[in-house]
Amino acid sequence: MSRLATSESTGVSLSAREFLRRATHAEHVRLNQHPLLSGITRPGYPVGRYANVLVAYYHFYRVFESAIDESLTRLKHDFSYEDRRKLPWLAEDLDKLGIDPDSAAWTSSSRLAVPDALNASQVFGVLYTIEGSSLGGKVIAAHLAANLGLSASNGARFFTGYGEAVGTCWQTFAVRLESQLADSATRAQAGNAARLTFCTMEQVLDEQANHRPG
């Protein structure tokens, strides 16, 4: 029996958060080991590589945040994503670096694999991945400040994220996650969506890994 099948069969005995953590472990580890991310907390990390990361995430969040907005509106769901948007943070950082991610030099012809119409469980699977990333972002922001001289107001707004409120923002989301994913069926759907989200993040990073603006 696969790891996912085992998790699904016992999923209700776990918290939704723990279920998703186990279901996405392999994808999460692989993403953290990506060549563009693996050295981001170390001295000597090139600012050009950092720019590649920001451009990759800009294109990712533009597509995924649009899908989140469309789905929450269509479902008439009461969860608000308004104050959690990351795309404006990425646009701000790229502007500080003098990069237009929508220019022909930086755009990609690849189509990201996002379901056309997410259901509520899938939305929360996507949100688990992107909201969870804000926890690690705070650590990365500290290293960007020390190694590259970047700050929330100077190129590191995205990784700074919610700042000192990151723990509160995560806990607020985690409470909603538990109420939304109360059974094995909804958790299985969320797990698949969360894995897809990690894999799509990896896809956009792959595209940027060897990119040089033309």
CSV table of C-alpha atoms in Angstrom, one decimal, residues 6-205:
chain,number,residue,atom,x,y,z
A,6,THR,CA,-2.1,4.6,4.2
A,7,SER,CA,-2.5,8.2,5.1
A,8,GLU,CA,-6.0,8.4,3.5
A,9,SER,CA,-7.2,5.3,5.3
A,10,THR,CA,-6.2,6.8,8.7
A,11,GLY,CA,-6.6,10.4,7.8
A,12,VAL,CA,-9.5,11.3,10.1
A,13,SER,CA,-7.5,10.2,13.2
A,14,LEU,CA,-4.9,12.9,12.2
A,15,SER,CA,-5.4,16.6,12.2
A,16,ALA,CA,-5.9,17.9,8.6
A,17,ARG,CA,-2.6,19.8,8.9
A,18,GLU,CA,-0.7,16.6,9.8
A,19,PHE,CA,-2.5,14.7,7.1
A,20,LEU,CA,-1.4,17.2,4.5
A,21,ARG,CA,2.1,17.4,5.9
A,22,ARG,CA,2.5,13.7,5.4
A,23,ALA,CA,0.8,13.6,2.0
A,24,THR,CA,3.1,16.3,0.6
A,25,HIS,CA,6.3,15.4,2.3
A,26,ALA,CA,8.2,14.1,-0.8
A,27,GLU,CA,7.1,17.1,-2.9
A,28,HIS,CA,8.0,19.5,-0.2
A,29,VAL,CA,11.5,18.1,0.3
A,30,ARG,CA,12.1,18.1,-3.4
A,31,LEU,CA,11.1,21.7,-3.7
A,32,ASN,CA,13.4,22.8,-0.9
A,33,GLN,CA,16.3,21.0,-2.6
A,34,HIS,CA,15.7,22.9,-5.9
A,35,PRO,CA,18.9,24.5,-7.2
A,36,LEU,CA,17.4,28.0,-7.1
A,37,LEU,CA,16.3,27.6,-3.5
A,38,SER,CA,18.9,25.3,-1.9
A,39,GLY,CA,21.4,28.0,-1.2
A,40,ILE,CA,19.1,31.0,-0.5
A,41,THR,CA,20.0,31.1,3.2
A,42,ARG,CA,23.8,30.9,2.6
A,43,PRO,CA,26.4,33.7,2.2
A,44,GLY,CA,27.3,34.3,-1.4
A,45,TYR,CA,23.9,33.5,-2.8
A,46,PRO,CA,23.8,35.4,-6.1
A,47,VAL,CA,21.2,38.2,-6.4
A,48,GLY,CA,20.7,37.1,-10.0
A,49,ARG,CA,19.5,33.7,-8.8
A,50,TYR,CA,17.3,35.5,-6.3
A,51,ALA,CA,15.7,37.4,-9.2
A,52,ASN,CA,15.0,34.1,-10.9
A,53,VAL,CA,13.2,32.9,-7.8
A,54,LEU,CA,11.0,36.0,-7.6
A,55,VAL,CA,10.1,35.9,-11.3
A,56,ALA,CA,9.2,32.2,-11.0
A,57,TYR,CA,7.0,32.9,-8.0
A,58,TYR,CA,5.4,35.9,-9.7
A,59,HIS,CA,4.2,33.8,-12.6
A,60,PHE,CA,3.1,31.0,-10.2
A,61,TYR,CA,1.1,33.3,-7.9
A,62,ARG,CA,-0.5,35.3,-10.7
A,63,VAL,CA,-2.1,32.1,-11.9
A,64,PHE,CA,-2.8,30.4,-8.6
A,65,GLU,CA,-4.2,33.5,-6.8
A,66,SER,CA,-6.5,34.1,-9.8
A,67,ALA,CA,-7.8,30.5,-9.4
A,68,ILE,CA,-8.2,31.0,-5.6
A,69,ASP,CA,-10.2,34.2,-6.2
A,70,GLU,CA,-12.4,32.7,-8.9
A,71,SER,CA,-13.1,29.6,-6.8
A,72,LEU,CA,-13.9,31.4,-3.6
A,73,THR,CA,-16.3,33.8,-5.4
A,74,ARG,CA,-18.0,31.0,-7.4
A,75,LEU,CA,-18.4,28.9,-4.2
A,76,LYS,CA,-19.6,31.9,-2.2
A,77,HIS,CA,-17.1,30.8,0.4
A,78,ASP,CA,-16.7,33.0,3.5
A,79,PHE,CA,-12.9,32.6,3.7
A,80,SER,CA,-11.2,35.9,2.8
A,81,TYR,CA,-7.9,35.8,0.9
A,82,GLU,CA,-7.9,39.5,0.4
A,83,ASP,CA,-5.2,40.3,3.0
A,84,ARG,CA,-3.1,37.3,2.2
A,85,ARG,CA,-2.2,38.1,-1.4
A,86,LYS,CA,1.4,37.6,-2.3
A,87,LEU,CA,1.5,38.8,-5.9
A,88,PRO,CA,1.7,42.5,-5.0
A,89,TRP,CA,4.6,41.7,-2.7
A,90,LEU,CA,6.4,40.0,-5.6
A,91,ALA,CA,5.7,42.8,-8.0
A,92,GLU,CA,7.1,45.3,-5.4
A,93,ASP,CA,10.3,43.3,-5.0
A,94,LEU,CA,10.8,42.9,-8.7
A,95,ASP,CA,10.3,46.6,-9.2
A,96,LYS,CA,13.0,47.3,-6.6
A,97,LEU,CA,15.3,45.0,-8.7
A,98,GLY,CA,14.4,46.8,-11.9
A,99,ILE,CA,12.7,43.7,-13.4
A,100,ASP,CA,9.5,43.7,-15.4
A,101,PRO,CA,8.3,40.0,-15.1
A,102,ASP,CA,5.6,40.6,-17.7
A,103,SER,CA,8.1,41.7,-20.4
A,104,ALA,CA,8.9,39.4,-23.3
A,105,ALA,CA,12.4,38.8,-21.7
A,106,TRP,CA,10.9,37.1,-18.7
A,107,THR,CA,7.6,35.6,-19.7
A,108,SER,CA,7.1,31.8,-20.2
A,109,SER,CA,5.1,30.0,-22.9
A,110,SER,CA,4.4,27.1,-20.6
A,111,ARG,CA,0.8,26.7,-19.3
A,112,LEU,CA,0.7,26.0,-15.5
A,113,ALA,CA,-1.4,23.0,-14.5
A,114,VAL,CA,-4.2,24.6,-12.5
A,115,PRO,CA,-7.7,22.9,-12.4
A,116,ASP,CA,-10.3,25.1,-14.2
A,117,ALA,CA,-12.7,25.1,-11.2
A,118,LEU,CA,-11.4,24.3,-7.7
A,119,ASN,CA,-13.8,22.9,-5.2
A,120,ALA,CA,-13.5,24.0,-1.5
A,121,SER,CA,-11.3,21.1,-0.5
A,122,GLN,CA,-9.0,21.8,-3.4
A,123,VAL,CA,-8.8,25.5,-2.6
A,124,PHE,CA,-7.7,24.6,1.0
A,125,GLY,CA,-5.1,22.2,-0.3
A,126,VAL,CA,-3.6,25.0,-2.4
A,127,LEU,CA,-3.8,27.4,0.5
A,128,TYR,CA,-2.1,24.9,2.8
A,129,THR,CA,0.9,24.9,0.5
A,130,ILE,CA,1.2,28.7,0.0
A,131,GLU,CA,0.2,29.8,3.5
A,132,GLY,CA,2.6,27.2,5.0
A,133,SER,CA,5.5,28.6,2.9
A,134,SER,CA,5.1,31.9,4.8
A,135,LEU,CA,6.5,30.2,7.9
A,136,GLY,CA,9.8,29.4,6.2
A,137,GLY,CA,9.8,32.8,4.5
A,138,LYS,CA,10.5,34.6,7.7
A,139,VAL,CA,13.7,32.6,8.1
A,140,ILE,CA,14.7,33.2,4.5
A,141,ALA,CA,14.1,37.0,4.9
A,142,ALA,CA,16.5,37.1,7.8
A,143,HIS,CA,19.3,35.6,5.7
A,144,LEU,CA,18.5,37.8,2.8
A,145,ALA,CA,18.9,40.8,5.1
A,146,ALA,CA,22.2,39.5,6.4
A,147,ASN,CA,23.7,38.3,3.1
A,148,LEU,CA,22.2,40.6,0.4
A,149,GLY,CA,21.2,43.6,2.4
A,150,LEU,CA,17.5,43.2,1.4
A,151,SER,CA,14.6,44.2,3.6
A,152,ALA,CA,10.8,44.4,3.4
A,153,SER,CA,11.1,47.8,1.8
A,154,ASN,CA,14.0,46.9,-0.4
A,155,GLY,CA,13.5,43.7,-2.4
A,156,ALA,CA,12.4,41.2,0.3
A,157,ARG,CA,8.7,42.0,0.8
A,158,PHE,CA,7.6,38.6,-0.4
A,159,PHE,CA,9.7,36.6,2.0
A,160,THR,CA,9.1,38.9,4.9
A,161,GLY,CA,5.4,38.1,4.4
A,162,TYR,CA,3.2,38.8,7.4
A,163,GLY,CA,6.2,39.8,9.5
A,164,GLU,CA,5.6,39.4,13.2
A,165,ALA,CA,2.0,38.4,12.5
A,166,VAL,CA,3.1,35.2,10.6
A,167,GLY,CA,2.3,32.9,13.5
A,168,THR,CA,-1.2,34.4,14.1
A,169,CYS,CA,-2.0,34.3,10.4
A,170,TRP,CA,-1.0,30.7,10.2
A,171,GLN,CA,-2.9,29.7,13.2
A,172,THR,CA,-6.0,31.5,12.0
A,173,PHE,CA,-5.7,29.6,8.7
A,174,ALA,CA,-5.1,26.3,10.4
A,175,VAL,CA,-8.3,26.5,12.4
A,176,ARG,CA,-10.2,27.0,9.1
A,177,LEU,CA,-8.3,24.1,7.5
A,178,GLU,CA,-9.5,21.7,10.3
A,179,SER,CA,-13.1,22.7,9.9
A,180,GLN,CA,-13.0,22.6,6.1
A,181,LEU,CA,-11.3,19.2,5.9
A,182,ALA,CA,-13.3,17.1,8.3
A,183,ASP,CA,-13.3,13.7,6.6
A,184,SER,CA,-11.1,11.4,4.5
A,185,ALA,CA,-12.8,12.4,1.2
A,186,THR,CA,-12.1,16.1,1.6
A,187,ARG,CA,-8.6,15.5,2.8
A,188,ALA,CA,-7.8,13.3,-0.2
A,189,GLN,CA,-8.9,16.1,-2.5
A,190,ALA,CA,-7.0,18.7,-0.6
A,191,GLY,CA,-3.9,16.4,-0.6
A,192,ASN,CA,-4.0,16.0,-4.4
A,193,ALA,CA,-4.3,19.8,-4.8
A,194,ALA,CA,-1.5,20.5,-2.4
A,195,ARG,CA,0.8,18.1,-4.2
A,196,LEU,CA,-0.1,19.7,-7.5
A,197,THR,CA,0.7,23.1,-6.0
A,198,PHE,CA,4.2,22.0,-4.9
A,199,CYS,CA,4.9,20.4,-8.3
A,200,THR,CA,3.8,23.6,-10.1
A,201,MET,CA,6.1,25.6,-7.9
A,202,GLU,CA,8.9,23.2,-8.9
A,203,GLN,CA,7.9,23.6,-12.6
A,204,VAL,CA,8.2,27.4,-12.6
A,205,LEU,CA,11.5,27.2,-10.8
